[in-house]
GROMACS .gro file of C-alpha atoms in nm:
model
  450
    1MET     CA    1  -1.816  -1.439   0.533
    2PRO     CA    2  -1.572  -1.274   0.343
    3THR     CA    3  -1.440  -1.541   0.029
    4LEU     CA    4  -1.177  -1.295  -0.139
    5GLY     CA    5  -0.865  -1.310   0.079
    6ALA     CA    6  -0.553  -1.036  -0.015
    7ILE     CA    7  -0.206  -1.016   0.108
    8ALA     CA    8  -0.071  -0.718   0.097
    9ASP     CA    9   0.302  -0.638   0.058
   10ASP     CA   10   0.318  -0.396   0.202
   11PHE     CA   11   0.086  -0.065   0.423
   12THR     CA   12  -0.024   0.121   0.162
   13GLY     CA   13  -0.028  -0.113  -0.152
   14ALA     CA   14  -0.301  -0.285   0.097
   15THR     CA   15  -0.516   0.058   0.157
   16ASP     CA   16  -0.419   0.054  -0.264
   17LEU     CA   17  -0.607  -0.234  -0.291
   18ALA     CA   18  -0.880  -0.200  -0.063
   19THR     CA   19  -1.021   0.122  -0.237
   20THR     CA   20  -1.001  -0.055  -0.543
   21LEU     CA   21  -1.278  -0.297  -0.386
   22VAL     CA   22  -1.446  -0.100  -0.259
   23ALA     CA   23  -1.533   0.089  -0.496
   24ARG     CA   24  -1.606  -0.265  -0.711
   25GLY     CA   25  -1.878  -0.299  -0.451
   26PHE     CA   26  -1.696  -0.561  -0.204
   27ARG     CA   27  -1.679  -0.465   0.234
   28THR     CA   28  -1.369  -0.444   0.267
   29VAL     CA   29  -1.141  -0.417   0.570
   30VAL     CA   30  -0.803  -0.435   0.616
   31THR     CA   31  -0.608  -0.627   0.896
   32VAL     CA   32  -0.264  -0.539   1.009
   33GLY     CA   33  -0.076  -0.844   0.991
   34PRO     CA   34  -0.103  -1.179   1.024
   35ALA     CA   35  -0.197  -1.175   1.384
   36SER     CA   36  -0.457  -0.969   1.369
   37LEU     CA   37  -0.617  -1.237   1.134
   38VAL     CA   38  -0.613  -1.492   1.522
   39PRO     CA   39  -0.994  -1.524   1.618
   40PRO     CA   40  -1.033  -1.367   1.954
   41PRO     CA   41  -1.094  -1.625   2.298
   42ALA     CA   42  -1.439  -1.878   2.311
   43GLY     CA   43  -1.662  -1.596   2.476
   44GLY     CA   44  -1.509  -1.272   2.337
   45GLY     CA   45  -1.390  -0.984   2.603
   46GLY     CA   46  -1.619  -0.680   2.366
   47GLY     CA   47  -1.235  -0.516   2.278
   48GLU     CA   48  -1.062  -0.408   2.019
   49GLU     CA   49  -1.052  -0.779   1.890
   50ASP     CA   50  -1.398  -0.892   1.938
   51ALA     CA   51  -1.393  -0.561   1.675
   52VAL     CA   52  -1.138  -0.727   1.413
   53ALA     CA   53  -1.367  -1.025   1.444
   54ARG     CA   54  -1.689  -0.897   1.383
   55ALA     CA   55  -1.516  -0.660   1.110
   56VAL     CA   56  -1.404  -0.982   0.949
   57LEU     CA   57  -1.657  -1.153   0.979
   58ASP     CA   58  -1.882  -0.860   0.777
   59ALA     CA   59  -1.683  -0.866   0.535
   60ASP     CA   60  -1.676  -0.928   0.191
   61ALA     CA   61  -1.273  -0.911   0.111
   62VAL     CA   62  -1.010  -0.909   0.306
   63VAL     CA   63  -0.683  -0.803   0.304
   64VAL     CA   64  -0.375  -0.846   0.489
   65ALA     CA   65  -0.102  -0.585   0.510
   66LEU     CA   66   0.231  -0.661   0.559
   67LYS     CA   67   0.594  -0.525   0.643
   68SER     CA   68   0.747  -0.766   0.379
   69ARG     CA   69   0.852  -0.602   0.058
   70SER     CA   70   1.155  -0.478   0.186
   71ALA     CA   71   1.170  -0.799   0.437
   72PRO     CA   72   1.438  -1.083   0.437
   73VAL     CA   73   1.287  -1.309   0.220
   74GLU     CA   74   1.215  -1.583   0.485
   75GLU     CA   75   1.048  -1.302   0.662
   76ALA     CA   76   0.843  -1.183   0.387
   77VAL     CA   77   0.754  -1.537   0.340
   78GLY     CA   78   0.692  -1.632   0.635
   79ASP     CA   79   0.440  -1.370   0.660
   80SER     CA   80   0.308  -1.413   0.389
   81LEU     CA   81   0.267  -1.807   0.491
   82ALA     CA   82   0.067  -1.645   0.831
   83ALA     CA   83  -0.147  -1.431   0.645
   84LEU     CA   84  -0.327  -1.707   0.398
   85GLU     CA   85  -0.363  -1.967   0.675
   86GLY     CA   86  -0.562  -1.693   0.888
   87LEU     CA   87  -0.718  -1.582   0.574
   88ARG     CA   88  -0.825  -1.881   0.501
   89ALA     CA   89  -0.951  -1.955   0.810
   90ALA     CA   90  -1.180  -1.634   0.800
   91GLY     CA   91  -1.295  -1.834   0.509
   92CYS     CA   92  -1.167  -1.734   0.209
   93THR     CA   93  -1.134  -1.972  -0.101
   94ARG     CA   94  -0.962  -1.728  -0.353
   95PHE     CA   95  -0.666  -1.519  -0.300
   96TYR     CA   96  -0.467  -1.239  -0.438
   97PHE     CA   97  -0.128  -1.119  -0.361
   98LYS     CA   98  -0.103  -0.749  -0.413
   99TYR     CA   99   0.289  -0.611  -0.501
  100CYS     CA  100   0.297  -0.255  -0.647
  101SER     CA  101   0.220  -0.179  -0.967
  102THR     CA  102   0.654  -0.044  -0.991
  103PHE     CA  103   0.706  -0.443  -0.931
  104ASP     CA  104   0.949  -0.322  -0.661
  105SER     CA  105   1.178  -0.631  -0.569
  106THR     CA  106   1.543  -0.752  -0.606
  107PRO     CA  107   1.691  -1.041  -0.836
  108GLN     CA  108   1.629  -1.237  -0.471
  109GLY     CA  109   1.275  -1.157  -0.420
  110ASN     CA  110   1.032  -1.091  -0.262
  111ILE     CA  111   0.778  -1.113  -0.520
  112GLY     CA  112   0.905  -1.449  -0.614
  113PRO     CA  113   0.951  -1.674  -0.365
  114VAL     CA  114   0.609  -1.515  -0.189
  115THR     CA  115   0.448  -1.625  -0.516
  116ASP     CA  116   0.634  -1.988  -0.450
  117VAL     CA  117   0.516  -2.007  -0.115
  118LEU     CA  118   0.137  -1.940  -0.180
  119LEU     CA  119   0.128  -2.144  -0.470
  120ASP     CA  120   0.204  -2.429  -0.273
  121ALA     CA  121   0.051  -2.353   0.029
  122LEU     CA  122  -0.295  -2.417  -0.219
  123GLY     CA  123  -0.171  -2.641  -0.402
  124ALA     CA  124  -0.266  -2.469  -0.745
  125THR     CA  125  -0.105  -2.599  -1.056
  126GLY     CA  126  -0.208  -2.415  -1.316
  127PRO     CA  127  -0.063  -2.133  -1.467
  128THR     CA  128  -0.059  -1.763  -1.202
  129VAL     CA  129  -0.123  -1.439  -1.365
  130VAL     CA  130   0.152  -1.109  -1.324
  131VAL     CA  131  -0.016  -0.792  -1.385
  132PRO     CA  132   0.128  -0.557  -1.273
  133SER     CA  133  -0.047  -0.317  -1.495
  134PHE     CA  134  -0.313  -0.029  -1.339
  135PRO     CA  135  -0.344   0.231  -1.610
  136ALA     CA  136  -0.516   0.490  -1.302
  137THR     CA  137  -0.151   0.533  -1.204
  138GLY     CA  138   0.005   0.574  -1.485
  139ARG     CA  139   0.147   0.232  -1.492
  140THR     CA  140   0.083   0.002  -1.811
  141VAL     CA  141   0.274  -0.292  -1.946
  142ALA     CA  142   0.342  -0.403  -2.312
  143ASP     CA  143   0.526  -0.653  -2.504
  144GLY     CA  144   0.636  -0.754  -2.186
  145LEU     CA  145   0.740  -0.451  -2.064
  146LEU     CA  146   0.702  -0.199  -1.762
  147TYR     CA  147   0.567   0.171  -1.800
  148VAL     CA  148   0.564   0.459  -1.580
  149HIS     CA  149   0.382   0.707  -1.709
  150GLY     CA  150   0.456   0.649  -2.127
  151GLU     CA  151   0.855   0.602  -1.971
  152PRO     CA  152   1.045   0.265  -1.940
  153LEU     CA  153   1.053   0.120  -1.582
  154GLU     CA  154   1.450   0.162  -1.619
  155ARG     CA  155   1.433   0.543  -1.682
  156SER     CA  156   1.117   0.616  -1.469
  157PRO     CA  157   1.257   0.766  -1.146
  158MET     CA  158   1.238   0.424  -0.988
  159ARG     CA  159   1.605   0.390  -1.116
  160HIS     CA  160   1.678   0.614  -0.784
  161HIS     CA  161   1.456   0.382  -0.552
  162PRO     CA  162   1.701   0.389  -0.240
  163LEU     CA  163   1.597  -0.012  -0.107
  164THR     CA  164   1.484  -0.137  -0.488
  165PRO     CA  165   1.651   0.063  -0.786
  166MET     CA  166   1.467  -0.071  -1.098
  167ARG     CA  167   1.672  -0.084  -1.357
  168ASP     CA  168   1.500  -0.291  -1.612
  169SER     CA  169   1.138  -0.261  -1.776
  170ASP     CA  170   1.109  -0.652  -1.875
  171VAL     CA  171   0.893  -0.819  -1.647
  172VAL     CA  172   0.978  -1.168  -1.732
  173ARG     CA  173   1.302  -1.098  -1.718
  174LEU     CA  174   1.309  -0.956  -1.384
  175LEU     CA  175   1.116  -1.217  -1.223
  176SER     CA  176   1.246  -1.538  -1.360
  177PRO     CA  177   1.594  -1.544  -1.157
  178GLN     CA  178   1.275  -1.482  -0.766
  179THR     CA  179   1.092  -1.804  -0.899
  180ARG     CA  180   1.154  -2.236  -0.929
  181ARG     CA  181   0.910  -2.156  -1.188
  182PRO     CA  182   0.865  -2.179  -1.528
  183VAL     CA  183   0.789  -1.739  -1.637
  184ALA     CA  184   0.619  -1.688  -1.976
  185LEU     CA  185   0.430  -1.373  -2.094
  186VAL     CA  186   0.071  -1.298  -2.322
  187ALA     CA  187   0.087  -1.033  -2.486
  188LEU     CA  188  -0.167  -0.716  -2.586
  189GLY     CA  189  -0.276  -0.901  -2.843
  190LYS     CA  190  -0.440  -1.187  -2.676
  191VAL     CA  191  -0.575  -0.988  -2.410
  192ARG     CA  192  -0.748  -0.768  -2.673
  193GLU     CA  193  -0.958  -1.135  -2.790
  194GLY     CA  194  -1.184  -1.136  -2.485
  195GLU     CA  195  -1.218  -1.330  -2.228
  196ALA     CA  196  -1.261  -1.653  -2.418
  197ALA     CA  197  -0.986  -1.698  -2.584
  198LEU     CA  198  -0.759  -1.533  -2.326
  199ARG     CA  199  -0.851  -1.835  -2.089
  200ASP     CA  200  -0.812  -2.054  -2.362
  201ALA     CA  201  -0.446  -1.886  -2.436
  202LEU     CA  202  -0.378  -1.897  -2.033
  203ASN     CA  203  -0.486  -2.324  -1.975
  204ALA     CA  204  -0.235  -2.386  -2.275
  205PRO     CA  205  -0.054  -2.773  -2.171
  206GLU     CA  206   0.250  -2.569  -2.207
  207LEU     CA  207   0.200  -2.284  -1.925
  208SER     CA  208   0.069  -2.504  -1.673
  209GLY     CA  209   0.276  -2.446  -1.404
  210SER     CA  210   0.387  -2.110  -1.509
  211LEU     CA  211   0.416  -1.769  -1.370
  212VAL     CA  212   0.208  -1.611  -1.713
  213VAL     CA  213   0.296  -1.209  -1.736
  214VAL     CA  214  -0.004  -1.058  -1.942
  215ASP     CA  215   0.011  -0.708  -2.111
  216ALA     CA  216  -0.280  -0.422  -1.958
  217VAL     CA  217  -0.272  -0.140  -2.081
  218THR     CA  218  -0.620   0.020  -2.036
  219GLU     CA  219  -0.901  -0.112  -1.782
  220GLU     CA  220  -1.099  -0.283  -2.035
  221ASP     CA  221  -0.800  -0.534  -2.101
  222LEU     CA  222  -0.810  -0.545  -1.715
  223GLY     CA  223  -1.133  -0.684  -1.760
  224ALA     CA  224  -1.080  -0.951  -1.971
  225ILE     CA  225  -0.818  -1.043  -1.738
  226ALA     CA  226  -1.019  -1.049  -1.469
  227ALA     CA  227  -1.304  -1.296  -1.637
  228ALA     CA  228  -1.012  -1.500  -1.795
  229THR     CA  229  -0.877  -1.614  -1.428
  230ALA     CA  230  -1.258  -1.611  -1.196
  231ASP     CA  231  -1.150  -1.928  -1.115
  232HIS     CA  232  -0.773  -1.915  -1.037
  233PRO     CA  233  -0.745  -1.986  -0.724
  234LEU     CA  234  -0.451  -1.707  -0.712
  235VAL     CA  235  -0.370  -1.405  -0.862
  236THR     CA  236  -0.129  -1.161  -0.839
  237GLY     CA  237  -0.036  -0.762  -0.921
  238ALA     CA  238  -0.100  -0.406  -0.843
  239ALA     CA  239  -0.402  -0.314  -0.741
  240GLY     CA  240  -0.586  -0.201  -1.076
  241LEU     CA  241  -0.586  -0.622  -1.145
  242ALA     CA  242  -0.960  -0.538  -0.907
  243VAL     CA  243  -1.047  -0.343  -1.157
  244GLY     CA  244  -1.200  -0.594  -1.323
  245LEU     CA  245  -1.387  -0.772  -1.016
  246ARG     CA  246  -1.747  -0.717  -0.953
  247GLY     CA  247  -1.843  -0.764  -0.531
  248PRO     CA  248  -2.111  -1.039  -0.451
  249ARG     CA  249  -2.399  -0.802  -0.441
  250ALA     CA  250  -2.312  -0.636  -0.782
  251THR     CA  251  -2.587  -0.827  -1.043
  252ALA     CA  252  -2.544  -0.755  -1.508
  253ALA     CA  253  -2.814  -0.518  -1.445
  254ALA     CA  254  -2.702  -0.309  -1.163
  255ALA     CA  255  -2.313  -0.163  -1.130
  256PRO     CA  256  -2.127  -0.153  -0.828
  257ASP     CA  257  -2.238   0.058  -0.537
  258PRO     CA  258  -1.861   0.203  -0.356
  259ASP     CA  259  -2.036   0.455  -0.131
  260ALA     CA  260  -2.298   0.118  -0.016
  261ALA     CA  261  -1.933  -0.050   0.095
  262ARG     CA  262  -1.717   0.262   0.248
  263ALA     CA  263  -1.650   0.355   0.600
  264PRO     CA  264  -1.819   0.676   0.737
  265ALA     CA  265  -1.498   0.927   0.896
  266ALA     CA  266  -1.367   0.901   1.243
  267SER     CA  267  -1.330   1.232   1.261
  268ARG     CA  268  -1.444   1.578   1.173
  269PRO     CA  269  -1.433   1.866   0.986
  270GLY     CA  270  -1.161   2.130   1.232
  271ASP     CA  271  -1.039   1.832   1.460
  272PRO     CA  272  -0.630   1.853   1.443
  273ALA     CA  273  -0.477   1.700   1.115
  274LEU     CA  274  -0.149   1.593   1.083
  275VAL     CA  275   0.128   1.495   0.715
  276LEU     CA  276   0.411   1.301   0.778
  277SER     CA  277   0.680   1.212   0.528
  278GLY     CA  278   0.926   0.989   0.473
  279SER     CA  279   0.958   0.924   0.134
  280ALA     CA  280   1.204   0.976  -0.086
  281SER     CA  281   1.021   0.972  -0.442
  282SER     CA  282   0.996   1.280  -0.705
  283ALA     CA  283   0.625   1.292  -0.638
  284THR     CA  284   0.650   1.324  -0.301
  285ARG     CA  285   0.921   1.568  -0.293
  286ALA     CA  286   0.712   1.812  -0.573
  287GLN     CA  287   0.402   1.752  -0.305
  288VAL     CA  288   0.648   1.858  -0.030
  289ALA     CA  289   0.733   2.195  -0.225
  290HIS     CA  290   0.374   2.243  -0.310
  291ALA     CA  291   0.207   2.238   0.046
  292ARG     CA  292   0.560   2.471   0.113
  293ASP     CA  293   0.491   2.726  -0.127
  294ALA     CA  294   0.120   2.716  -0.004
  295GLY     CA  295   0.196   2.821   0.339
  296LEU     CA  296   0.163   2.526   0.507
  297PRO     CA  297   0.363   2.520   0.854
  298SER     CA  298   0.614   2.233   0.803
  299ARG     CA  299   0.954   2.120   0.974
  300LYS     CA  300   1.203   1.896   0.791
  301LEU     CA  301   1.354   1.637   1.022
  302ASP     CA  302   1.771   1.706   1.127
  303LEU     CA  303   1.878   1.361   1.147
  304ASP     CA  304   2.165   1.498   1.309
  305ALA     CA  305   1.957   1.632   1.645
  306LEU     CA  306   1.822   1.270   1.613
  307ARG     CA  307   2.090   1.049   1.639
  308ALA     CA  308   2.242   1.287   1.875
  309ASP     CA  309   1.953   1.305   2.132
  310PHE     CA  310   1.586   1.148   2.002
  311GLU     CA  311   1.394   1.199   2.275
  312ALA     CA  312   1.508   1.637   2.220
  313ALA     CA  313   1.438   1.596   1.833
  314VAL     CA  314   1.120   1.454   1.822
  315GLU     CA  315   0.945   1.656   2.132
  316ASP     CA  316   1.096   1.934   1.931
  317LEU     CA  317   0.901   1.809   1.650
  318VAL     CA  318   0.543   1.764   1.840
  319ALA     CA  319   0.578   2.139   2.020
  320PHE     CA  320   0.660   2.310   1.669
  321ALA     CA  321   0.322   2.069   1.534
  322ARG     CA  322   0.127   2.107   1.886
  323SER     CA  323   0.230   2.501   1.822
  324CYS     CA  324   0.008   2.489   1.501
  325TRP     CA  325  -0.312   2.370   1.620
  326GLU     CA  326  -0.275   2.621   1.903
  327GLU     CA  327  -0.291   2.953   1.622
  328SER     CA  328  -0.521   2.715   1.313
  329THR     CA  329  -0.640   2.397   1.262
  330ASP     CA  330  -0.737   2.471   0.915
  331ARG     CA  331  -0.375   2.444   0.834
  332PRO     CA  332  -0.197   2.051   0.957
  333PRO     CA  333   0.183   2.081   1.027
  334LEU     CA  334   0.377   1.920   0.789
  335LEU     CA  335   0.652   1.687   0.927
  336TYR     CA  336   0.877   1.588   0.618
  337ALA     CA  337   1.205   1.374   0.616
  338VAL     CA  338   1.312   1.517   0.175
  339ALA     CA  339   1.277   1.782   0.024
  340ASP     CA  340   1.533   1.751  -0.267
  341PRO     CA  341   1.755   1.478  -0.412
  342ALA     CA  342   2.097   1.730  -0.216
  343ASP     CA  343   1.861   1.618   0.116
  344LEU     CA  344   1.868   1.244  -0.009
  345GLU     CA  345   2.182   1.279  -0.110
  346THR     CA  346   2.285   1.350   0.298
  347GLY     CA  347   2.018   1.168   0.489
  348ASP     CA  348   2.071   0.788   0.349
  349GLY     CA  349   2.456   0.821   0.365
  350ASP     CA  350   2.631   0.557   0.592
  351ALA     CA  351   2.577   0.628   0.958
  352ALA     CA  352   2.832   0.656   1.195
  353PRO     CA  353   2.929   0.303   1.368
  354GLY     CA  354   2.682   0.102   1.501
  355GLY     CA  355   2.466   0.412   1.473
  356VAL     CA  356   2.129   0.375   1.285
  357PRO     CA  357   2.090   0.437   0.918
  358ALA     CA  358   1.881   0.725   0.853
  359SER     CA  359   1.570   0.521   0.650
  360ALA     CA  360   1.524   0.351   0.986
  361LEU     CA  361   1.598   0.754   1.193
  362VAL     CA  362   1.362   0.827   0.948
  363GLU     CA  363   1.085   0.617   0.994
  364LYS     CA  364   1.171   0.581   1.368
  365ALA     CA  365   1.137   0.945   1.425
  366LEU     CA  366   0.746   1.018   1.223
  367ALA     CA  367   0.577   0.681   1.409
  368ALA     CA  368   0.696   0.872   1.719
  369CYS     CA  369   0.556   1.214   1.627
  370ALA     CA  370   0.267   1.009   1.519
  371LYS     CA  371   0.198   0.789   1.888
  372ARG     CA  372   0.319   1.145   2.084
  373LEU     CA  373   0.041   1.344   1.855
  374VAL     CA  374  -0.217   1.136   1.868
  375ALA     CA  375  -0.282   1.118   2.228
  376ALA     CA  376  -0.284   1.494   2.198
  377GLY     CA  377  -0.497   1.496   2.014
  378ALA     CA  378  -0.452   1.450   1.634
  379ARG     CA  379  -0.769   1.288   1.486
  380ARG     CA  380  -0.617   1.283   1.092
  381VAL     CA  381  -0.311   1.225   0.935
  382LEU     CA  382  -0.181   1.176   0.606
  383VAL     CA  383   0.147   0.953   0.568
  384ALA     CA  384   0.400   0.959   0.233
  385GLY     CA  385   0.546   0.642   0.233
  386GLY     CA  386   0.536   0.262   0.250
  387GLU     CA  387   0.749   0.188   0.451
  388THR     CA  388   0.656   0.523   0.756
  389SER     CA  389   0.302   0.410   0.638
  390GLY     CA  390   0.387   0.026   0.865
  391ALA     CA  391   0.586   0.214   1.105
  392VAL     CA  392   0.365   0.504   1.182
  393VAL     CA  393   0.047   0.238   1.202
  394THR     CA  394   0.242  -0.037   1.405
  395ALA     CA  395   0.350   0.265   1.648
  396LEU     CA  396  -0.057   0.327   1.672
  397ALA     CA  397  -0.127   0.026   1.727
  398VAL     CA  398  -0.415   0.013   1.456
  399ARG     CA  399  -0.531  -0.358   1.383
  400ALA     CA  400  -0.749  -0.283   1.128
  401LEU     CA  401  -0.860  -0.050   0.884
  402ALA     CA  402  -1.251   0.005   0.753
  403ILE     CA  403  -1.181   0.181   0.387
  404GLY     CA  404  -1.336   0.534   0.363
  405ALA     CA  405  -1.302   0.859   0.098
  406PRO     CA  406  -1.073   0.832  -0.209
  407ILE     CA  407  -0.817   1.094  -0.252
  408ALA     CA  408  -0.641   0.993  -0.584
  409PRO     CA  409  -0.587   0.680  -0.765
  410GLY     CA  410  -0.458   0.465  -0.539
  411VAL     CA  411  -0.504   0.703  -0.216
  412THR     CA  412  -0.805   0.667   0.066
  413TRP     CA  413  -0.899   0.771   0.364
  414ALA     CA  414  -0.896   0.480   0.637
  415SER     CA  415  -1.130   0.506   1.002
  416ALA     CA  416  -0.908   0.310   1.275
  417ARG     CA  417  -0.890   0.287   1.661
  418SER     CA  418  -0.574   0.344   1.731
  419ARG     CA  419  -0.448   0.253   2.167
  420VAL     CA  420  -0.168   0.501   2.239
  421ASP     CA  421  -0.079   0.565   2.659
  422GLY     CA  422  -0.345   0.309   2.764
  423ARG     CA  423  -0.654   0.459   2.575
  424GLU     CA  424  -0.838   0.432   2.224
  425HIS     CA  425  -0.885   0.697   1.999
  426GLU     CA  426  -1.105   0.743   1.710
  427VAL     CA  427  -0.827   0.818   1.368
  428ASP     CA  428  -0.882   0.898   1.013
  429LEU     CA  429  -0.554   0.745   0.838
  430ALA     CA  430  -0.428   0.851   0.461
  431LEU     CA  431  -0.156   0.560   0.380
  432LYS     CA  432   0.031   0.683   0.012
  433SER     CA  433   0.242   0.546  -0.119
  434GLY     CA  434   0.564   0.802  -0.218
  435ASN     CA  435   0.509   0.773  -0.618
  436PHE     CA  436   0.198   0.779  -0.555
  437GLY     CA  437  -0.134   1.160  -0.529
  438SER     CA  438  -0.114   1.488  -0.744
  439THR     CA  439   0.170   1.776  -0.648
  440ASP     CA  440  -0.131   1.991  -0.451
  441ILE     CA  441  -0.251   1.625  -0.228
  442PHE     CA  442  -0.149   1.750   0.071
  443THR     CA  443  -0.320   2.075   0.107
  444GLU     CA  444  -0.623   1.912  -0.048
  445ALA     CA  445  -0.659   1.535   0.102
  446TRP     CA  446  -0.856   1.698   0.301
  447SER     CA  447  -1.194   1.790   0.157
  448THR     CA  448  -1.262   1.451   0.074
  449LEU     CA  449  -1.375   1.456   0.448
  450ALA     CA  450  -1.676   1.467   0.591
   0.00000   0.00000   0.00000
C-alpha cells in the first residue's frame, strides 16, 4: 500500500517526479487525474479500473498527474483537493506538491493557492518547505534567487514563456502575492550545517505556519532538506527534492535499487514510433532542428490549414506519418508546431474572432494525431511540452503510467494502456517538459527501450 502521495501540476512533471522516486527505490505509479484514484465498484470487473486500483495498492508512491499549472485558480485548487482526497483514501500519509523547477506561475497562482488549500485540508500548522531546485537539470536556488544553468530565471528563456513568463528570480517575492501565509527564506549556509541544524531552524517559532523557501545548489543540499523534513505532512517543490528520499526497502546498508522498481517496456524494437512536439521552448526548438538535420522525417503543423479544415489537415498529418512507417520504422516521424521564434510569433498571434487560439489548436491537433496513429499502430510515442502531453494522454484515454527506462534527467519512458477506437493498446510514452532533454533526444531516446 502506498504511503507517499504526490500531486503534480502537469503531466510531464508527474513523470519527472515519478522517475526520481523510482531511482530512489519507490515502486511508483502515475495516475491520470483524481478520478483514476476512485476505487472500482465492489466485486470489480476485471477492466482498466481494476488494473489501476491494483497498481495503486502495489505501489509505494502514487503521483496524480493534473493539468492544473495554467488552469484557472479555482479549477487548480478543486482538482488538487480531489487528488489529495483520493491519495488519502488509497492509504497515503505523507504528501508532495510537485511544480516546475522554474516555478512557472503568475502573481495570482497557482502554486500559492494550491499549497494553502492542501495545508488547510491536512490541518498542518508547522512550516512547509518550498524547494524548486533540481541541480540535475540546472535549476538551483541561492539566496532565494532561482537560477537556470547559472543564469537568473529572469534572464533565462523562461522570461518569454507564452503562458507564465518568468521575469523575477526571487522566489520569496514570486510566492508572497499568491499565498495567505508568511513567506520566509532559509539560506544555504544553514542547509550546509546539516540535517539537525536545518530541522531546528525550520522549527523556530517565528516560522510556524510559514512557507519557507530553502536554498539548494547540490544534491547533497537536497538530501539534507529531505531528511530535515521527514516528519512534515506536506513538502512542495520540483522533482529534485525527491533525490533525498529513500524507498521503503532501502536501508543504511543497501542503496535503492531502481531496476527493481522500473516497469518493463510495453513495445518491441521495430514497433512504429512517433514524436509529437507542441512546445515552443528554446530547448525543444533546438531538438526539432537537430532531428530535422539528422534526417528524421518531419512535418510542421499548418495552423491556417487546421483552422480552415481541421479534419482534413489532421488526416494529412496522419497520412504523412503512416507513409514514413511504410518506408522505415527506424526513423520516427516528427510532427511539430514550432521550429524557430518566427513560428512562435506567428503561431501565437490572435485567432480570428470566434476561432481557436494557436496554443489550443496545437494541443487539439497533436492529440487527434496521437489518437489516430496509436489506433493505426504507433507503440512508441515521445511528446514534447507539458500542455501537449496532457492533451495527448487525455486523448489516448490513459488512466495510469508505469515508469520504465530513464532517458534524461526529468524524462523517462512509461508504459500505459491506451483505449482508442474501442480497443486497448499497450504503448510506451515519454512525456518531456519543453525545457528538458539533450539536443539529440528525438533521435536517441529510442535506444533506452529494450
